[in-house]
């Protein structure tokens, strides 16, 4: 994953990674960690490995968010970017914009959503994944978690 982090800092490589679906894997690692953390009470020693993986995935996601916004939102004219005309856009907003615009498959932990024309379900090793289209509010909330994981400010307390 360190190689992905190196290449994702370039906006053209970030675009290629996002088109190839790398966000599916990164968000699976992050969401799996957040789900395990919220459901179970872990000892800090037991959380060390999943936290390290989630932190690295969040750092890659942060680099991809920067590259995505550098490539597509240089004028600051879209929904999340419109408040920052000619100013630096916070990284959290860049991640949220990427999560809102780039579709990715999300692991389903509970019952499957109702199946209709818009619902795309993929099965990998008996696990269900649904194509996620996040709202702006959901993407901002997830971006806060990603940013705190990448910065190392996410605390594993029992």
Phi, psi and omega in degrees: 000338178297326178295320178299318180299320180295312182286331184291345179289341176270132187295329179286322175292323178299318178298317180297314179299317180293322178293328180279353174092023180295336180296331177303309183292317181296316181289332175297315180297314181293311181294324177297316177297314181297323178293313179298321181293322183281331184273318187248151172267115183252152169283149182299327178294320179291335182272354186299310182292309178299325178294319179296318178294316180294322179294318178293319177296321179293323177294320175296319179296322178296316178295321178294322178296319177297315180295320179298313181289327177293328182277319189255340188233047182289335181270351180064045187250003182257182191310302183281335185270349188294339181282349189242047180294123180060034177220171179283129179274128179301147182300322179301321178291324179294318178296316180298319179297317179296314181296329179285324187267329183261120179285144176215161179273132182248135178292131181266119181266337181249209177292151179294146176292164178301134182277124174216192183296329184273344183273122177245116181249129175244141178247128176229117181051051179062019175249138182263136177234133181244140178294121186264128170241100185279144172283170178299319181294317178295319181292324177294320179294316178292325179296324176298317178294317179298315181296318180292325175294315181295324180281346182081018179263001176281119185258132176264091176248144181265000000 
